[in-house]
Amino acid sequence: MNNKIKIALVGYGYWGPNVARNLYKNEEYEFAVICDKRGDRVKLARKVYANAVSYTENFNDILKDKSIDAVALAVETSAHYTLAKEVLQAGKHVYVEKPFTDNVKDAQELYELATEKKLKIHVDHIMVYHPVIKKIKEIIDNGDLGELIYFDCSRINLGNIKNDVSSMWDLSVHDLSIIDFLTDGAEPSDVMAMGKKAYSCKESIVFLTLKYEKFLANITSSWLSPIKERRLIIAGSKKMLVYDDVDVLNKLIVYDKGFNVEKLADMEYDEFVVKTRTGDALIPKLEQSDALYNSLEHFRQCIVQDKESITDAKSAIRMLKILEQADKKL
Ligand SMILES: NC(=O)c1ccc[n+]([C@@H]2O[C@H](COP(=O)([O-])OP(=O)(O)OC[C@H]3O[C@@H](n4cnc5c(N)ncnc54)[C@H](O)[C@@H]3O)[C@@H](O)[C@H]2O)c1
């Protein structure tokens, strides 16, 4: 018996081809079907995968096929809830692109449906599966940064402006998933946000500020920037780091920089001096792997080993709650 996970992909637009490529590469999957309601996209997929998979423009063909174990959804965010619900109702595990849904209520309903049917939901919070983020988690968990002081995240570029989600729901959700993962699910006590609707009915630039019990986070998302930035700064009491995903060579640098609090001999008991400390900068060795491949492989392992995904519906709901709170401030 073939015990590979038989999977179908729905959505072959901008991102779907990346999901397809990684499903095809993973020999532990039986990549069976590519579906897009647009004939031109199906035609394009057929040019790449020829007879390796089958094709359909009708999502129902996938639902009806009892041999398919799991479905990967790479459709517009506004379609995630309806399609994911139908996949679960058809008794199949579901991989959903980020953000999980466009509101907490729908996400909660999907979570309950999957739990009732004993099916897996894996949300592609892709950064959690990125080798740099895995390395940063190691650094934080080892205590190398000390107490976390703040996260400063910037995801800015020119276009593609979306109309079904704001830049915050589309881009900042990555940073929220990074913070969630690195801090083992810390939730903010205060959420502030400012944004501007330019060239869209949704905000195309948002400044999101979060207060957690022990640290702050400042998260910028924008489709209105002349330059591209994918940058994360984390400051700790011992060390600081910068992850610059646009930098080809030195993506991650850990700086032995910070402050020393010193007491001099002639000082009163409540006096001290704060001196800046500048030491070496370290470029850690990184595992060479593809985040999307890792994410899809984690989904497969969760099905095979009957375990919950690191980025399951519950963790996605934590992020959606922050986004909904932020929306109220915009
Ligand atoms: N993980 C990441 O880094 C990352 C990056 C980019 C996009 N995404 C996510 O991927 C998803 C898709 O984004 P995109 O930019 O590719 O969108 P897109 O609009 O380019 O493509 C979506 C495709 O889905 C198809 N589709 C929609 N409903 C369908 C249905 N019922 N049946 C069959 N086909 C259907 C559309 O025809 C379209 O071709 C979004 O949720 C987005 O947030 C994730």
mmCIF file of C-alpha atoms and ligand atoms in Angstrom:
data_model
loop_
_atom_site.group_PDB
_atom_site.id
_atom_site.type_symbol
_atom_site.label_atom_id
_atom_site.label_comp_id
_atom_site.label_asym_id
_atom_site.label_seq_id
_atom_site.Cartn_x
_atom_site.Cartn_y
_atom_site.Cartn_z
ATOM 1 C CA MET A 1 0.000 0.000 0.000
ATOM 2 C CA ASN A 2 1.203 3.484 -0.807
ATOM 3 C CA ASN A 3 1.426 5.272 2.555
ATOM 4 C CA LYS A 4 2.497 8.638 1.171
ATOM 5 C CA ILE A 5 0.267 11.602 1.953
ATOM 6 C CA LYS A 6 -1.718 12.320 -1.189
ATOM 7 C CA ILE A 7 -2.133 16.057 -1.524
ATOM 8 C CA ALA A 8 -3.839 18.548 -3.844
ATOM 9 C CA LEU A 9 -2.978 22.223 -4.285
ATOM 10 C CA VAL A 10 -5.711 24.814 -4.752
ATOM 11 C CA GLY A 11 -4.571 28.203 -6.072
ATOM 12 C CA TYR A 12 -1.864 28.621 -8.703
ATOM 13 C CA GLY A 13 -1.593 32.411 -8.691
ATOM 14 C CA TYR A 14 1.461 34.306 -7.435
ATOM 15 C CA TRP A 15 2.350 32.088 -4.440
ATOM 16 C CA GLY A 16 0.842 28.736 -5.475
ATOM 17 C CA PRO A 17 3.720 27.874 -7.882
ATOM 18 C CA ASN A 18 6.142 28.033 -4.918
ATOM 19 C CA VAL A 19 3.969 25.641 -2.929
ATOM 20 C CA ALA A 20 3.701 23.361 -5.977
ATOM 21 C CA ARG A 21 7.490 23.320 -6.485
ATOM 22 C CA ASN A 22 8.106 22.288 -2.869
ATOM 23 C CA LEU A 23 5.366 19.640 -2.884
ATOM 24 C CA TYR A 24 6.835 18.204 -6.056
ATOM 25 C CA LYS A 25 10.337 18.184 -4.541
ATOM 26 C CA ASN A 26 9.201 16.314 -1.421
ATOM 27 C CA GLU A 27 9.114 12.647 -2.358
ATOM 28 C CA GLU A 28 7.261 11.733 0.822
ATOM 29 C CA TYR A 29 4.187 13.427 -0.640
ATOM 30 C CA GLU A 30 2.154 12.084 -3.495
ATOM 31 C CA PHE A 31 1.476 15.404 -5.213
ATOM 32 C CA ALA A 32 -1.693 14.552 -7.124
ATOM 33 C CA VAL A 33 -3.686 17.566 -8.314
ATOM 34 C CA ILE A 34 -3.309 21.260 -9.123
ATOM 35 C CA CYS A 35 -6.552 23.228 -9.101
ATOM 36 C CA ASP A 36 -7.208 26.820 -10.085
ATOM 37 C CA LYS A 37 -10.537 28.235 -11.157
ATOM 38 C CA ARG A 38 -8.718 30.255 -13.821
ATOM 39 C CA GLY A 39 -8.041 28.274 -16.964
ATOM 40 C CA ASP A 40 -4.945 30.341 -17.840
ATOM 41 C CA ARG A 41 -3.333 29.441 -14.486
ATOM 42 C CA VAL A 42 -4.096 25.735 -14.971
ATOM 43 C CA LYS A 43 -2.562 25.953 -18.443
ATOM 44 C CA LEU A 44 0.585 27.472 -16.941
ATOM 45 C CA ALA A 45 0.799 24.732 -14.302
ATOM 46 C CA ARG A 46 0.390 22.073 -16.996
ATOM 47 C CA LYS A 47 3.408 23.531 -18.845
ATOM 48 C CA VAL A 48 5.545 22.966 -15.742
ATOM 49 C CA TYR A 49 4.250 19.650 -14.397
ATOM 50 C CA ALA A 50 2.940 18.004 -17.586
ATOM 51 C CA ASN A 51 1.732 14.492 -16.729
ATOM 52 C CA ALA A 52 3.224 14.428 -13.222
ATOM 53 C CA VAL A 53 -0.061 15.590 -11.654
ATOM 54 C CA SER A 54 -3.650 15.991 -12.801
ATOM 55 C CA TYR A 55 -5.432 19.334 -13.220
ATOM 56 C CA THR A 56 -8.846 20.785 -12.577
ATOM 57 C CA GLU A 57 -10.635 24.137 -12.541
ATOM 58 C CA ASN A 58 -13.263 22.731 -10.183
ATOM 59 C CA PHE A 59 -12.505 22.660 -6.446
ATOM 60 C CA ASN A 60 -15.340 20.139 -5.935
ATOM 61 C CA ASP A 61 -13.387 17.507 -7.896
ATOM 62 C CA ILE A 62 -10.835 17.536 -5.052
ATOM 63 C CA LEU A 63 -13.480 17.365 -2.335
ATOM 64 C CA LYS A 64 -15.128 14.381 -4.021
ATOM 65 C CA ASP A 65 -11.885 12.433 -4.455
ATOM 66 C CA LYS A 66 -11.751 10.131 -1.416
ATOM 67 C CA SER A 67 -8.144 9.130 -2.124
ATOM 68 C CA ILE A 68 -6.867 12.663 -1.371
ATOM 69 C CA ASP A 69 -5.690 12.975 2.250
ATOM 70 C CA ALA A 70 -4.796 16.655 2.397
ATOM 71 C CA VAL A 71 -5.303 19.949 0.590
ATOM 72 C CA ALA A 72 -2.968 22.958 0.443
ATOM 73 C CA LEU A 73 -4.774 26.268 -0.038
ATOM 74 C CA ALA A 74 -2.853 29.081 -1.736
ATOM 75 C CA VAL A 75 -5.907 31.170 -2.576
ATOM 76 C CA GLU A 76 -6.690 34.784 -1.633
ATOM 77 C CA THR A 77 -7.025 35.320 2.129
ATOM 78 C CA SER A 78 -10.722 36.215 1.778
ATOM 79 C CA ALA A 79 -11.355 32.689 0.400
ATOM 80 C CA HIS A 80 -9.434 30.783 3.123
ATOM 81 C CA TYR A 81 -12.364 30.251 5.520
ATOM 82 C CA THR A 82 -14.910 28.921 3.007
ATOM 83 C CA LEU A 83 -12.492 26.604 1.237
ATOM 84 C CA ALA A 84 -10.801 25.350 4.429
ATOM 85 C CA LYS A 85 -14.225 24.571 5.915
ATOM 86 C CA GLU A 86 -15.211 22.531 2.864
ATOM 87 C CA VAL A 87 -11.894 20.656 2.950
ATOM 88 C CA LEU A 88 -12.383 19.752 6.626
ATOM 89 C CA GLN A 89 -16.029 18.795 6.047
ATOM 90 C CA ALA A 90 -14.805 16.461 3.296
ATOM 91 C CA GLY A 91 -12.588 14.752 5.919
ATOM 92 C CA LYS A 92 -9.220 16.038 4.674
ATOM 93 C CA HIS A 93 -6.320 17.734 6.483
ATOM 94 C CA VAL A 94 -5.737 21.321 5.452
ATOM 95 C CA TYR A 95 -2.690 23.517 4.908
ATOM 96 C CA VAL A 96 -3.693 27.181 4.756
ATOM 97 C CA GLU A 97 -1.545 30.090 3.652
ATOM 98 C CA LYS A 98 -1.101 32.986 6.065
ATOM 99 C CA PRO A 99 -3.062 34.825 7.377
ATOM 100 C CA PHE A 100 -5.251 31.890 8.464
ATOM 101 C CA THR A 101 -8.575 33.749 7.995
ATOM 102 C CA ASP A 102 -9.642 37.383 7.939
ATOM 103 C CA ASN A 103 -11.294 37.250 11.385
ATOM 104 C CA VAL A 104 -11.034 35.406 14.702
ATOM 105 C CA LYS A 105 -14.608 34.017 14.661
ATOM 106 C CA ASP A 106 -14.093 32.081 11.415
ATOM 107 C CA ALA A 107 -10.694 30.832 12.623
ATOM 108 C CA GLN A 108 -12.239 29.597 15.862
ATOM 109 C CA GLU A 109 -14.950 27.758 13.922
ATOM 110 C CA LEU A 110 -12.353 26.032 11.728
ATOM 111 C CA TYR A 111 -10.338 25.081 14.806
ATOM 112 C CA GLU A 112 -13.412 23.496 16.414
ATOM 113 C CA LEU A 113 -14.376 21.691 13.221
ATOM 114 C CA ALA A 114 -10.865 20.226 12.825
ATOM 115 C CA THR A 115 -10.794 19.156 16.475
ATOM 116 C CA GLU A 116 -14.196 17.467 16.163
ATOM 117 C CA LYS A 117 -13.132 15.659 12.988
ATOM 118 C CA LYS A 118 -9.629 14.855 14.314
ATOM 119 C CA LEU A 119 -8.020 16.567 11.328
ATOM 120 C CA LYS A 120 -4.902 18.755 11.147
ATOM 121 C CA ILE A 121 -4.821 22.448 10.345
ATOM 122 C CA HIS A 122 -1.387 23.816 9.480
ATOM 123 C CA VAL A 123 -1.099 27.546 8.839
ATOM 124 C CA ASP A 124 1.892 28.490 6.727
ATOM 125 C CA HIS A 125 3.515 30.953 9.108
ATOM 126 C CA ILE A 126 6.544 30.364 6.973
ATOM 127 C CA MET A 127 9.043 32.406 8.997
ATOM 128 C CA VAL A 128 8.770 29.930 11.880
ATOM 129 C CA TYR A 129 10.319 27.358 9.517
ATOM 130 C CA HIS A 130 13.078 29.692 8.319
ATOM 131 C CA PRO A 131 16.643 28.644 9.251
ATOM 132 C CA VAL A 132 17.471 32.178 10.470
ATOM 133 C CA ILE A 133 14.489 32.253 12.822
ATOM 134 C CA LYS A 134 15.365 28.753 14.072
ATOM 135 C CA LYS A 135 18.887 30.035 14.822
ATOM 136 C CA ILE A 136 17.527 33.141 16.589
ATOM 137 C CA LYS A 137 15.293 30.892 18.729
ATOM 138 C CA GLU A 138 18.390 28.898 19.719
ATOM 139 C CA ILE A 139 20.264 32.113 20.604
ATOM 140 C CA ILE A 140 17.370 33.424 22.732
ATOM 141 C CA ASP A 141 16.713 30.086 24.449
ATOM 142 C CA ASN A 142 20.434 29.766 25.308
ATOM 143 C CA GLY A 143 20.131 33.076 27.149
ATOM 144 C CA ASP A 144 22.724 34.745 24.892
ATOM 145 C CA LEU A 145 20.638 37.901 24.390
ATOM 146 C CA GLY A 146 19.680 38.167 28.069
ATOM 147 C CA GLU A 147 16.304 39.720 28.901
ATOM 148 C CA LEU A 148 14.451 40.810 25.758
ATOM 149 C CA ILE A 149 13.944 44.597 25.572
ATOM 150 C CA TYR A 150 12.359 45.183 22.173
ATOM 151 C CA PHE A 151 11.645 43.835 18.663
ATOM 152 C CA ASP A 152 11.808 46.277 15.777
ATOM 153 C CA CYS A 153 10.396 44.779 12.555
ATOM 154 C CA SER A 154 10.201 46.331 9.121
ATOM 155 C CA ARG A 155 8.554 44.785 6.044
ATOM 156 C CA ILE A 156 8.329 47.484 3.409
ATOM 157 C CA ASN A 157 8.444 47.618 -0.399
ATOM 158 C CA LEU A 158 6.696 49.174 -3.408
ATOM 159 C CA GLY A 159 3.432 47.288 -4.264
ATOM 160 C CA ASN A 160 1.694 44.841 -4.821
ATOM 161 C CA ILE A 161 -1.128 46.660 -3.117
ATOM 162 C CA LYS A 162 -3.906 44.241 -2.149
ATOM 163 C CA ASN A 163 -7.598 45.011 -1.797
ATOM 164 C CA ASP A 164 -8.744 42.074 0.326
ATOM 165 C CA VAL A 165 -6.229 42.616 3.173
ATOM 166 C CA SER A 166 -4.201 45.515 4.579
ATOM 167 C CA SER A 167 -0.394 45.544 4.582
ATOM 168 C CA MET A 168 -0.602 44.682 8.294
ATOM 169 C CA TRP A 169 -2.692 41.530 7.736
ATOM 170 C CA ASP A 170 -0.534 40.533 4.773
ATOM 171 C CA LEU A 171 2.978 41.406 5.983
ATOM 172 C CA SER A 172 3.026 42.082 9.744
ATOM 173 C CA VAL A 173 1.431 38.708 10.355
ATOM 174 C CA HIS A 174 4.902 37.289 9.548
ATOM 175 C CA ASP A 175 6.474 39.374 12.327
ATOM 176 C CA LEU A 176 3.699 38.484 14.760
ATOM 177 C CA SER A 177 4.342 34.802 14.066
ATOM 178 C CA ILE A 178 8.088 35.323 14.610
ATOM 179 C CA ILE A 179 7.512 37.041 17.970
ATOM 180 C CA ASP A 180 4.953 34.400 18.957
ATOM 181 C CA PHE A 181 7.403 31.600 18.149
ATOM 182 C CA LEU A 182 10.463 33.226 19.720
ATOM 183 C CA THR A 183 8.645 34.050 22.952
ATOM 184 C CA ASP A 184 6.676 30.778 23.246
ATOM 185 C CA GLY A 185 3.326 32.426 22.626
ATOM 186 C CA ALA A 186 3.636 35.692 24.580
ATOM 187 C CA GLU A 187 0.545 37.872 24.135
ATOM 188 C CA PRO A 188 0.569 41.694 24.279
ATOM 189 C CA SER A 189 -1.288 43.652 26.938
ATOM 190 C CA ASP A 190 -1.545 46.760 24.757
ATOM 191 C CA VAL A 191 -2.039 47.093 21.015
ATOM 192 C CA MET A 192 -1.686 50.397 19.171
ATOM 193 C CA ALA A 193 -1.791 51.048 15.440
ATOM 194 C CA MET A 194 -1.914 53.808 12.887
ATOM 195 C CA GLY A 195 -2.390 53.318 9.184
ATOM 196 C CA LYS A 196 -3.324 54.973 5.927
ATOM 197 C CA LYS A 197 -5.553 53.763 3.123
ATOM 198 C CA ALA A 198 -3.678 54.847 0.027
ATOM 199 C CA TYR A 199 -4.590 53.430 -3.415
ATOM 200 C CA SER A 200 -6.761 50.756 -1.721
ATOM 201 C CA CYS A 201 -9.842 50.328 0.452
ATOM 202 C CA LYS A 202 -7.520 48.660 3.011
ATOM 203 C CA GLU A 203 -4.469 50.239 4.688
ATOM 204 C CA SER A 204 -1.362 50.052 2.517
ATOM 205 C CA ILE A 205 0.894 51.301 5.320
ATOM 206 C CA VAL A 206 0.540 50.486 9.037
ATOM 207 C CA PHE A 207 2.650 51.260 12.103
ATOM 208 C CA LEU A 208 1.795 48.650 14.742
ATOM 209 C CA THR A 209 3.111 48.958 18.313
ATOM 210 C CA LEU A 210 2.697 46.270 20.937
ATOM 211 C CA LYS A 211 3.415 46.219 24.654
ATOM 212 C CA TYR A 212 4.179 42.820 26.133
ATOM 213 C CA GLU A 213 4.817 42.161 29.794
ATOM 214 C CA LYS A 214 8.603 42.143 29.360
ATOM 215 C CA PHE A 215 9.320 43.832 26.019
ATOM 216 C CA LEU A 216 7.993 46.119 23.296
ATOM 217 C CA ALA A 217 7.470 45.477 19.589
ATOM 218 C CA ASN A 218 7.340 47.974 16.787
ATOM 219 C CA ILE A 219 6.140 46.497 13.480
ATOM 220 C CA THR A 220 6.017 48.444 10.222
ATOM 221 C CA SER A 221 4.358 47.171 7.057
ATOM 222 C CA SER A 222 4.114 49.136 3.855
ATOM 223 C CA TRP A 223 3.521 48.791 0.134
ATOM 224 C CA LEU A 224 4.420 52.453 -0.325
ATOM 225 C CA SER A 225 8.171 52.329 0.198
ATOM 226 C CA PRO A 226 10.784 53.157 -2.464
ATOM 227 C CA ILE A 227 13.107 50.542 -0.971
ATOM 228 C CA LYS A 228 12.616 46.931 0.079
ATOM 229 C CA GLU A 229 13.302 46.004 3.680
ATOM 230 C CA ARG A 230 12.781 42.723 5.520
ATOM 231 C CA ARG A 231 14.538 43.587 8.739
ATOM 232 C CA LEU A 232 14.261 42.478 12.329
ATOM 233 C CA ILE A 233 16.231 43.977 15.224
ATOM 234 C CA ILE A 234 16.072 42.307 18.613
ATOM 235 C CA ALA A 235 17.678 44.010 21.576
ATOM 236 C CA GLY A 236 18.423 42.090 24.721
ATOM 237 C CA SER A 237 20.097 43.089 27.965
ATOM 238 C CA LYS A 238 23.275 41.165 27.010
ATOM 239 C CA LYS A 239 23.448 41.246 23.196
ATOM 240 C CA MET A 240 21.541 42.519 20.191
ATOM 241 C CA LEU A 241 20.937 41.064 16.746
ATOM 242 C CA VAL A 242 19.914 42.166 13.286
ATOM 243 C CA TYR A 243 18.296 39.850 10.743
ATOM 244 C CA ASP A 244 18.324 41.454 7.310
ATOM 245 C CA ASP A 245 16.674 39.096 4.835
ATOM 246 C CA VAL A 246 17.513 41.347 1.884
ATOM 247 C CA ASP A 247 21.253 41.016 2.601
ATOM 248 C CA VAL A 248 22.484 38.069 0.552
ATOM 249 C CA LEU A 249 25.667 37.414 2.525
ATOM 250 C CA ASN A 250 25.205 38.465 6.138
ATOM 251 C CA LYS A 251 21.577 37.798 6.923
ATOM 252 C CA LEU A 252 22.089 37.464 10.651
ATOM 253 C CA ILE A 253 24.571 39.412 12.780
ATOM 254 C CA VAL A 254 24.751 39.138 16.553
ATOM 255 C CA TYR A 255 26.310 42.204 18.173
ATOM 256 C CA ASP A 256 28.012 42.088 21.528
ATOM 257 C CA LYS A 257 26.707 45.565 22.184
ATOM 258 C CA GLY A 258 24.734 46.926 25.076
ATOM 259 C CA PHE A 259 25.156 48.739 28.347
ATOM 260 C CA ASN A 260 27.091 48.068 31.502
ATOM 261 C CA VAL A 261 25.725 49.487 34.722
ATOM 262 C CA GLU A 262 28.658 50.273 37.008
ATOM 263 C CA LYS A 263 29.087 51.496 40.524
ATOM 264 C CA LEU A 264 32.214 53.532 41.208
ATOM 265 C CA ALA A 265 33.957 53.539 44.573
ATOM 266 C CA ASP A 266 33.156 57.174 45.390
ATOM 267 C CA MET A 267 29.455 56.900 44.546
ATOM 268 C CA GLU A 268 26.496 57.116 46.913
ATOM 269 C CA TYR A 269 24.526 53.888 47.425
ATOM 270 C CA ASP A 270 21.810 54.895 44.872
ATOM 271 C CA GLU A 271 24.207 56.218 42.242
ATOM 272 C CA PHE A 272 25.533 54.304 39.230
ATOM 273 C CA VAL A 273 26.863 54.988 35.722
ATOM 274 C CA VAL A 274 25.556 53.478 32.510
ATOM 275 C CA LYS A 275 28.317 52.854 29.979
ATOM 276 C CA THR A 276 27.813 51.631 26.426
ATOM 277 C CA ARG A 277 29.583 48.365 25.600
ATOM 278 C CA THR A 278 30.828 47.596 22.091
ATOM 279 C CA GLY A 279 32.304 44.158 21.517
ATOM 280 C CA ASP A 280 32.580 41.764 18.575
ATOM 281 C CA ALA A 281 29.946 41.082 15.931
ATOM 282 C CA LEU A 282 29.281 37.424 15.116
ATOM 283 C CA ILE A 283 27.820 35.962 11.925
ATOM 284 C CA PRO A 284 26.372 32.590 12.977
ATOM 285 C CA LYS A 285 26.547 29.588 10.664
ATOM 286 C CA LEU A 286 23.092 28.832 9.307
ATOM 287 C CA GLU A 287 21.441 25.591 8.242
ATOM 288 C CA GLN A 288 20.820 25.635 4.481
ATOM 289 C CA SER A 289 17.166 24.852 3.992
ATOM 290 C CA ASP A 290 14.069 26.275 2.401
ATOM 291 C CA ALA A 291 11.426 27.644 4.781
ATOM 292 C CA LEU A 292 8.470 26.692 2.570
ATOM 293 C CA TYR A 293 9.809 23.157 2.086
ATOM 294 C CA ASN A 294 10.255 22.878 5.874
ATOM 295 C CA SER A 295 6.725 24.161 6.482
ATOM 296 C CA LEU A 296 5.166 21.640 4.077
ATOM 297 C CA GLU A 297 7.295 18.837 5.511
ATOM 298 C CA HIS A 298 6.215 19.762 9.050
ATOM 299 C CA PHE A 299 2.560 19.557 7.913
ATOM 300 C CA ARG A 300 3.220 16.064 6.504
ATOM 301 C CA GLN A 301 4.910 14.915 9.705
ATOM 302 C CA CYS A 302 2.000 16.224 11.783
ATOM 303 C CA ILE A 303 -0.408 14.082 9.744
ATOM 304 C CA VAL A 304 1.782 10.969 9.805
ATOM 305 C CA GLN A 305 2.714 11.242 13.494
ATOM 306 C CA ASP A 306 -0.705 12.561 14.586
ATOM 307 C CA LYS A 307 0.705 15.654 16.308
ATOM 308 C CA GLU A 308 -0.305 19.311 16.260
ATOM 309 C CA SER A 309 1.554 21.732 14.033
ATOM 310 C CA ILE A 310 3.815 24.362 15.659
ATOM 311 C CA THR A 311 1.746 26.797 13.589
ATOM 312 C CA ASP A 312 -1.660 25.259 14.224
ATOM 313 C CA ALA A 313 -5.012 27.039 14.329
ATOM 314 C CA LYS A 314 -4.555 27.928 18.009
ATOM 315 C CA SER A 315 -1.319 29.843 17.399
ATOM 316 C CA ALA A 316 -2.810 31.499 14.298
ATOM 317 C CA ILE A 317 -5.776 32.666 16.391
ATOM 318 C CA ARG A 318 -3.368 34.446 18.795
ATOM 319 C CA MET A 319 -2.085 36.458 15.816
ATOM 320 C CA LEU A 320 -5.556 37.166 14.441
ATOM 321 C CA LYS A 321 -6.644 38.502 17.849
ATOM 322 C CA ILE A 322 -3.801 41.054 17.757
ATOM 323 C CA LEU A 323 -4.681 42.033 14.172
ATOM 324 C CA GLU A 324 -8.349 42.484 15.051
ATOM 325 C CA GLN A 325 -7.469 44.625 18.070
ATOM 326 C CA ALA A 326 -5.121 46.699 15.899
ATOM 327 C CA ASP A 327 -7.816 47.141 13.230
ATOM 328 C CA LYS A 328 -10.033 48.829 15.820
ATOM 329 C CA LYS A 329 -7.313 51.466 16.361
ATOM 330 C CA LEU A 330 -6.861 52.283 12.674
HETATM 331 N N1 LIG B 1 3.891 32.447 2.976
HETATM 332 C C1 LIG B 1 4.244 33.507 2.265
HETATM 333 O O1 LIG B 1 5.337 34.051 2.392
HETATM 334 C C2 LIG B 1 3.275 34.046 1.263
HETATM 335 C C3 LIG B 1 3.717 34.889 0.241
HETATM 336 C C4 LIG B 1 2.781 35.374 -0.673
HETATM 337 C C5 LIG B 1 1.443 35.036 -0.528
HETATM 338 N N2 LIG B 1 1.050 34.231 0.495
HETATM 339 C C6 LIG B 1 -0.363 33.884 0.687
HETATM 340 O O2 LIG B 1 -0.781 33.022 -0.358
HETATM 341 C C7 LIG B 1 -2.165 33.219 -0.625
HETATM 342 C C8 LIG B 1 -2.344 33.465 -2.114
HETATM 343 O O3 LIG B 1 -1.744 34.682 -2.446
HETATM 344 P P1 LIG B 1 -1.399 35.055 -3.967
HETATM 345 O O4 LIG B 1 -0.677 36.328 -3.917
HETATM 346 O O5 LIG B 1 -0.809 33.877 -4.646
HETATM 347 O O6 LIG B 1 -2.877 35.302 -4.562
HETATM 348 P P2 LIG B 1 -3.280 35.272 -6.092
HETATM 349 O O7 LIG B 1 -4.535 36.070 -6.180
HETATM 350 O O8 LIG B 1 -2.125 35.631 -6.963
HETATM 351 O O9 LIG B 1 -3.607 33.743 -6.383
HETATM 352 C C9 LIG B 1 -4.705 33.070 -5.843
HETATM 353 C C10 LIG B 1 -5.153 32.013 -6.871
HETATM 354 O O10 LIG B 1 -6.185 31.231 -6.258
HETATM 355 C C11 LIG B 1 -7.156 30.939 -7.265
HETATM 356 N N3 LIG B 1 -8.424 30.632 -6.596
HETATM 357 C C12 LIG B 1 -9.159 31.409 -5.774
HETATM 358 N N4 LIG B 1 -10.275 30.783 -5.355
HETATM 359 C C13 LIG B 1 -10.264 29.556 -5.947
HETATM 360 C C14 LIG B 1 -11.163 28.451 -5.924
HETATM 361 N N5 LIG B 1 -12.304 28.470 -5.233
HETATM 362 N N6 LIG B 1 -10.835 27.366 -6.653
HETATM 363 C C15 LIG B 1 -9.709 27.328 -7.384
HETATM 364 N N7 LIG B 1 -8.819 28.356 -7.462
HETATM 365 C C16 LIG B 1 -9.096 29.454 -6.745
HETATM 366 C C17 LIG B 1 -7.220 32.212 -8.089
HETATM 367 O O11 LIG B 1 -7.775 31.975 -9.368
HETATM 368 C C18 LIG B 1 -5.749 32.619 -8.140
HETATM 369 O O12 LIG B 1 -5.089 32.101 -9.279
HETATM 370 C C19 LIG B 1 -2.609 34.405 0.246
HETATM 371 O O13 LIG B 1 -3.230 33.918 1.398
HETATM 372 C C20 LIG B 1 -1.301 35.082 0.619
HETATM 373 O O14 LIG B 1 -1.353 35.758 1.863
HETATM 374 C C21 LIG B 1 1.939 33.723 1.362
#
